[in-house]
């Protein structure tokens, strides 16, 4: 389903080349739940971004459901994301100009769904933000914004959902609730889940754990 | 380690944050100094140019010779001097040929400004002369050669002295524009006057003392001279020079001043934009420093000194760049320029410097200072109560400062007000737009085409920021439109004033019985001529029954004066009725229509009566209307016009004007020989000169316009850049969620086009008002609305803003979203 081959990412920093990912090989089957763990700065977010086609690799390739992301142009990748991928950013990335509801409706509208509004309301209720539909991101707390971001990723019912520390800002009770939600989605729709987390409990619930260290896979 | 301003700036520089502000500052300073140095140098040159019509910088006229002490004082100040003396006298030649000529004796160095032209034969090609005739010789008006039947080398005499004819005089820089009662010119040397013995105490003569030198010294000299002037001695400067060209030059100067003022405003806007971006980006910085324990005093000091350092560095570089810009310009275009550029002085640089600091102070400092007082958490969460954020007051303060700068720059409050009027209209309309965007209901209903919803939601949500941006775009576009409009109307007017076939010769003293043969002769040479005007000479003797004094003192307004009268059934072309009514065709009433200034000098209004003396007969007439004349035109103009029946019984001659090409000049010889009593006055060289100057001034105006257009475009670019961050962020999130290229670019295009549409609309409305004010208050032109401005302004707004906006955002669809997000 998702296949990464010799995936590398380098950036030029102050004249020096910084190697962030040093040849990652990874295969994730459809419907699998995978936790990416590792120390801060080990390259987890970078890997997730590459797998989701949000960034371009310096070398190697990513193939999702027979589509090689590197072969597509920026627009092709965008269309691919719209159809197949949900993403929860570590820093949420909500649109400040839109309300919570409108933020969640966005991916649905992009797909031209007529029931965008009902669907968005439904998912916001599931992350317990029913009463905050018309609030703007800046009026929400960090955890609330994170939940909006999660609802947005859920809303389009993607086949693959990438989440970068989805419970990082949540208290244990809400965190628990969100995790249950993620796995429900996985059960109900067969959604592939790829999570980055520092939360051991969450990592334990996944079928596989990939540990990164210094840009390389240390262990599975 | 303590955080110092220098260190903070250095870090900022490395982080790339500072680049924008520094670049904007340098650019703004460069634009304002460059343009104002450019315009003031051009202005100095034009001023110089206008002096040529006096043949000097200042002139004193007098009926008696002026004290030598004036010349000594002038020489001690390194001011050049020359003298002229004009008087009418008979010129005699062999075979008892004689003619009443207008003699002018000129000293060495005449003219001090402008050019004296002569030719080696009558009506031959004119060439510049280094100096007037030598002692013992004279230069004659071309037509005198035929009238006296002499040629080069022959002798003529004036009074008791005999002279050798050395050349034909073709034009003098300070030629009198009055075409009446002017005999043909005889130019001789000043030292020969005594020998003629015609100038006696009491003769009607005009002495002119000419002075020219550095403006500062002339100023000093005039201050010294003025208290010593006797009654009857008059000081003339440029304003009393040639009326035809004076107002053209004056309007050109107004235009240059306006252009410079607009550069100040544009620079102010550019700095405001950059400063806003700077303070916005430093919001987190301030909050974090505060949360780490920095006091608000420390933060104030830090930012105060940072801005100071920044300002100093940027203004220094900006001034240097501005100097280079204008120097480069003059280096490249020097040969196409009409005039040698004058000095600019340091004022432009002072203005650039002050503009930069004032704008930094008004636009960057207040929000940062207020941030320093707010609690860090509120700053970080952008949860500031309204009055603590960038407030309307800041902008008003900034606007006031810019207005003051503009006034300081132009020194013309009417000009400044006219521009401010436009700016104020833009701002008020922009505020209205912002309110309606903010107050209007959310556009949630429109979910169908989500491009539109996205774009409009974005527009609406950022209502106040967008309105501000629209105002800024509108200001820039308005300023450009104003300049384009004024340039167009100035140049159109000048060209209309002097069409290629404008009359350049006058014919006077045509006897009624000669009319037919003169028109036939013109027609047989296919020379186009204007209508024939009858002319009756007379004298104004009394006003409302009160006799006027007889004096030569031109200072005295109410005095007897000779005038040429004409009659007409309808208002002459180019005249405008200011008061009263024009008579019915065939009127026999004793009434008269007066020229505005003539009426003013005699203190006459509609309804008053004037006593005249025509051919030794007294005539009393009533003033029935006051007219305004177009002195710019080279048409015959009359102070007093009567109904035809009123003048029918008096002896009249006729006059007309016609156009003659350079190669047709020999026709004049023939004309003069056939009709010796007719007076022909050549204005062709003068017309050519005026046309050349106007062409040159037009070229200068186009040049300035181009520079300002470039500056305005830069402001637009800066404005779009400032708005791009936010839009880039939103677009890349959309991109991450899978939005296609069409959707993102379409949404952005709609958003920018809507802003451009509003900006164009505001700009056009404001420009129309501003141009009205400028034309009516400042340039004394007539105003007509410009329908073509509307589609142009709106299209300009939409195309420019959309084009620039999409160009600035193009990365969003070509780069991976994470890469874009990381760079913001
Ligand atoms: N564009 C970039 N330029 C420079 N350095 C980068 C860039 N992107 C990532 N890095 C660096 O690569 C390393 C890995 O980054 P990444 O965000 O993937 O870490 P992470 O494992 O997600 O860490 P965390 O758990 O703290 O979120 C970090 O040291 C980061 O600073
Ligand atoms: Mg991370």
Tab-separated table of N, CA and C in Angstrom, chain A residues 9 45 49-50 53-56 74-75 77-79 81-82 89 93-99 102-103 105-107 109-110 117 136 138-141 152, chain B residues 381-382 442 444 447 450 453-454 457-458 461-462 726 729-731 733-743 812-819 821-822:
chain	number	residue	atom	x	y	z
A	9	UNK	N	16.418	12.747	2.638
A	9	UNK	CA	16.122	14.190	2.608
A	9	UNK	C	17.350	14.928	3.105
A	45	UNK	N	8.710	13.979	11.628
A	45	UNK	CA	7.798	14.851	10.866
A	45	UNK	C	8.213	14.911	9.404
A	49	UNK	N	5.848	13.891	6.256
A	49	UNK	CA	5.567	14.835	5.172
A	49	UNK	C	5.898	14.231	3.811
A	50	UNK	N	7.010	13.502	3.749
A	50	UNK	CA	7.407	12.886	2.480
A	50	UNK	C	6.432	11.790	2.079
A	53	UNK	N	3.389	13.067	0.597
A	53	UNK	CA	3.543	13.851	-0.635
A	53	UNK	C	3.486	15.348	-0.408
A	54	UNK	N	3.763	15.769	0.832
A	54	UNK	CA	3.728	17.211	1.105
A	54	UNK	C	5.071	17.857	0.824
A	55	UNK	N	6.080	17.019	0.582
A	55	UNK	CA	7.410	17.565	0.331
A	55	UNK	C	8.097	16.649	-0.663
A	56	UNK	N	9.168	17.150	-1.256
A	56	UNK	CA	9.870	16.335	-2.237
A	56	UNK	C	11.121	15.733	-1.625
A	74	UNK	N	3.347	18.897	-8.842
A	74	UNK	CA	2.761	19.430	-7.624
A	74	UNK	C	1.242	19.305	-7.668
A	75	UNK	N	0.681	19.591	-8.821
A	75	UNK	CA	-0.767	19.571	-8.932
A	75	UNK	C	-1.305	18.141	-8.857
A	77	UNK	N	0.082	15.692	-7.255
A	77	UNK	CA	0.161	15.262	-5.861
A	77	UNK	C	-0.984	15.847	-5.057
A	78	UNK	N	-1.344	17.123	-5.358
A	78	UNK	CA	-2.443	17.739	-4.623
A	78	UNK	C	-3.734	16.963	-4.867
A	79	UNK	N	-3.964	16.617	-6.121
A	79	UNK	CA	-5.182	15.875	-6.445
A	79	UNK	C	-5.160	14.521	-5.740
A	81	UNK	N	-3.650	13.770	-2.939
A	81	UNK	CA	-3.923	13.989	-1.518
A	81	UNK	C	-5.411	14.163	-1.278
A	82	UNK	N	-6.030	14.950	-2.167
A	82	UNK	CA	-7.456	15.205	-1.975
A	82	UNK	C	-8.237	13.894	-1.984
A	89	UNK	N	-1.382	18.114	11.035
A	89	UNK	CA	-0.063	18.741	11.225
A	89	UNK	C	0.265	18.856	12.707
A	93	UNK	N	-2.063	24.005	11.578
A	93	UNK	CA	-2.263	24.674	10.274
A	93	UNK	C	-3.731	24.823	9.908
A	94	UNK	N	-4.460	25.438	10.810
A	94	UNK	CA	-5.848	25.788	10.466
A	94	UNK	C	-5.829	27.118	9.726
A	95	UNK	N	-6.858	27.352	8.924
A	95	UNK	CA	-6.930	28.642	8.244
A	95	UNK	C	-7.510	29.680	9.198
A	96	UNK	N	-6.743	30.665	9.529
A	96	UNK	CA	-7.220	31.642	10.522
A	96	UNK	C	-8.449	32.412	10.037
A	97	UNK	N	-8.635	32.472	8.717
A	97	UNK	CA	-9.743	33.272	8.199
A	97	UNK	C	-11.071	32.524	8.246
A	98	UNK	N	-11.022	31.232	8.519
A	98	UNK	CA	-12.255	30.450	8.492
A	98	UNK	C	-12.619	29.964	9.900
A	99	UNK	N	-13.906	29.747	10.132
A	99	UNK	CA	-14.343	29.208	11.422
A	99	UNK	C	-13.963	27.734	11.494
A	102	UNK	N	-15.933	25.829	9.004
A	102	UNK	CA	-15.474	26.051	7.626
A	102	UNK	C	-14.144	25.353	7.371
A	103	UNK	N	-13.289	25.336	8.394
A	103	UNK	CA	-12.028	24.634	8.238
A	103	UNK	C	-12.260	23.161	7.957
A	105	UNK	N	-14.992	21.856	6.748
A	105	UNK	CA	-15.711	21.674	5.482
A	105	UNK	C	-14.777	21.705	4.270
A	106	UNK	N	-13.645	22.387	4.449
A	106	UNK	CA	-12.768	22.626	3.294
A	106	UNK	C	-12.441	21.404	2.456
A	107	UNK	N	-11.863	20.347	3.062
A	107	UNK	CA	-11.492	19.203	2.215
A	107	UNK	C	-12.717	18.581	1.538
A	109	UNK	N	-15.419	20.220	0.579
A	109	UNK	CA	-15.779	21.085	-0.550
A	109	UNK	C	-14.812	20.903	-1.705
A	110	UNK	N	-13.561	20.674	-1.351
A	110	UNK	CA	-12.586	20.469	-2.412
A	110	UNK	C	-12.957	19.239	-3.225
A	117	UNK	N	-21.437	20.283	4.825
A	117	UNK	CA	-21.768	20.910	6.090
A	117	UNK	C	-22.176	19.874	7.147
A	136	UNK	N	-13.435	31.057	15.585
A	136	UNK	CA	-12.236	31.113	14.761
A	136	UNK	C	-11.083	30.464	15.508
A	138	UNK	N	-8.218	31.382	16.357
A	138	UNK	CA	-7.539	32.123	17.426
A	138	UNK	C	-8.380	32.192	18.686
A	139	UNK	N	-9.670	31.844	18.578
A	139	UNK	CA	-10.513	31.855	19.773
A	139	UNK	C	-10.505	30.502	20.482
A	140	UNK	N	-9.771	29.530	19.920
A	140	UNK	CA	-9.758	28.189	20.499
A	140	UNK	C	-8.425	27.935	21.203
A	141	UNK	N	-8.469	27.044	22.185
A	141	UNK	CA	-7.224	26.693	22.871
A	141	UNK	C	-6.406	25.775	21.972
A	152	UNK	N	-10.794	17.762	10.696
A	152	UNK	CA	-10.612	18.095	9.290
A	152	UNK	C	-10.003	16.918	8.537
B	381	UNK	N	-1.066	35.522	21.751
B	381	UNK	CA	-2.338	34.991	21.243
B	381	UNK	C	-3.038	35.988	20.333
B	382	UNK	N	-2.401	37.113	20.062
B	382	UNK	CA	-2.986	38.146	19.189
B	382	UNK	C	-4.362	38.554	19.693
B	442	UNK	N	-22.054	37.025	6.725
B	442	UNK	CA	-21.095	36.063	6.210
B	442	UNK	C	-21.646	35.438	4.934
B	444	UNK	N	-21.727	32.498	3.879
B	444	UNK	CA	-21.707	31.038	3.964
B	444	UNK	C	-22.614	30.377	2.945
B	447	UNK	N	-22.009	28.002	-1.120
B	447	UNK	CA	-21.035	26.922	-1.021
B	447	UNK	C	-20.771	26.293	-2.381
B	450	UNK	N	-16.740	26.701	-4.844
B	450	UNK	CA	-16.014	27.024	-3.623
B	450	UNK	C	-14.839	27.949	-3.881
B	453	UNK	N	-16.321	31.132	-2.854
B	453	UNK	CA	-16.542	31.265	-1.432
B	453	UNK	C	-15.235	31.476	-0.706
B	454	UNK	N	-14.245	30.689	-1.108
B	454	UNK	CA	-12.948	30.832	-0.467
B	454	UNK	C	-12.430	32.250	-0.609
B	457	UNK	N	-14.710	34.726	1.266
B	457	UNK	CA	-14.573	34.575	2.715
B	457	UNK	C	-13.258	35.192	3.164
B	458	UNK	N	-12.226	34.944	2.385
B	458	UNK	CA	-10.928	35.506	2.727
B	458	UNK	C	-10.965	37.026	2.721
B	461	UNK	N	-13.128	38.166	5.713
B	461	UNK	CA	-12.558	37.879	7.022
B	461	UNK	C	-11.424	38.850	7.320
B	462	UNK	N	-10.642	39.147	6.314
B	462	UNK	CA	-9.543	40.086	6.523
B	462	UNK	C	-9.973	41.486	6.132
B	726	UNK	N	0.297	35.979	4.346
B	726	UNK	CA	-0.934	35.386	4.837
B	726	UNK	C	-1.578	34.517	3.770
B	729	UNK	N	0.300	31.290	3.149
B	729	UNK	CA	0.087	30.296	4.185
B	729	UNK	C	-1.236	29.579	3.936
B	730	UNK	N	-2.265	30.360	3.719
B	730	UNK	CA	-3.573	29.754	3.505
B	730	UNK	C	-3.560	28.858	2.283
B	731	UNK	N	-2.910	29.369	1.250
B	731	UNK	CA	-2.925	28.587	0.020
B	731	UNK	C	-2.174	27.273	0.194
B	733	UNK	N	-1.887	25.545	2.909
B	733	UNK	CA	-2.709	24.609	3.680
B	733	UNK	C	-3.747	23.973	2.764
B	734	UNK	N	-4.341	24.829	1.935
B	734	UNK	CA	-5.306	24.301	0.970
B	734	UNK	C	-4.649	23.256	0.080
B	735	UNK	N	-3.431	23.576	-0.284
B	735	UNK	CA	-2.669	22.708	-1.143
B	735	UNK	C	-2.463	21.370	-0.453
B	736	UNK	N	-2.100	21.418	0.844
B	736	UNK	CA	-1.876	20.202	1.612
B	736	UNK	C	-3.155	19.380	1.675
B	737	UNK	N	-4.288	20.074	1.714
B	737	UNK	CA	-5.561	19.357	1.768
B	737	UNK	C	-5.967	18.869	0.386
B	738	UNK	N	-5.172	19.171	-0.618
B	738	UNK	CA	-5.428	18.620	-1.935
B	738	UNK	C	-6.063	19.550	-2.944
B	739	UNK	N	-6.070	20.850	-2.650
B	739	UNK	CA	-6.688	21.768	-3.604
B	739	UNK	C	-5.865	21.834	-4.882
B	740	UNK	N	-6.542	21.901	-6.025
B	740	UNK	CA	-5.839	21.942	-7.304
B	740	UNK	C	-5.362	23.341	-7.637
B	741	UNK	N	-4.504	23.384	-8.639
B	741	UNK	CA	-3.912	24.622	-9.094
B	741	UNK	C	-4.976	25.650	-9.488
B	742	UNK	N	-5.980	25.139	-10.218
B	742	UNK	CA	-7.011	26.028	-10.713
B	742	UNK	C	-7.748	26.705	-9.563
B	743	UNK	N	-8.052	25.897	-8.566
B	743	UNK	CA	-8.802	26.409	-7.422
B	743	UNK	C	-7.993	27.480	-6.694
B	812	UNK	N	3.299	29.073	-4.613
B	812	UNK	CA	2.358	28.235	-3.908
B	812	UNK	C	1.939	27.028	-4.726
B	813	UNK	N	1.856	27.196	-6.038
B	813	UNK	CA	1.425	26.047	-6.823
B	813	UNK	C	2.586	25.298	-7.445
B	814	UNK	N	3.807	25.820	-7.274
B	814	UNK	CA	4.906	25.127	-7.928
B	814	UNK	C	5.799	24.404	-6.920
B	815	UNK	N	5.706	24.792	-5.646
B	815	UNK	CA	6.580	24.147	-4.662
B	815	UNK	C	5.754	23.291	-3.713
B	816	UNK	N	6.391	22.299	-3.093
B	816	UNK	CA	5.668	21.471	-2.135
B	816	UNK	C	5.183	22.315	-0.963
B	817	UNK	N	4.003	22.015	-0.450
B	817	UNK	CA	3.418	22.851	0.594
B	817	UNK	C	4.290	22.973	1.840
B	818	UNK	N	4.953	21.878	2.224
B	818	UNK	CA	5.768	21.985	3.438
B	818	UNK	C	6.901	22.968	3.242
B	819	UNK	N	7.460	22.969	2.035
B	819	UNK	CA	8.562	23.885	1.757
B	819	UNK	C	8.084	25.328	1.870
B	821	UNK	N	5.406	26.467	3.578
B	821	UNK	CA	5.033	26.787	4.960
B	821	UNK	C	6.257	27.074	5.813
B	822	UNK	N	7.317	26.300	5.578
B	822	UNK	CA	8.502	26.496	6.389
B	822	UNK	C	9.145	27.854	6.143
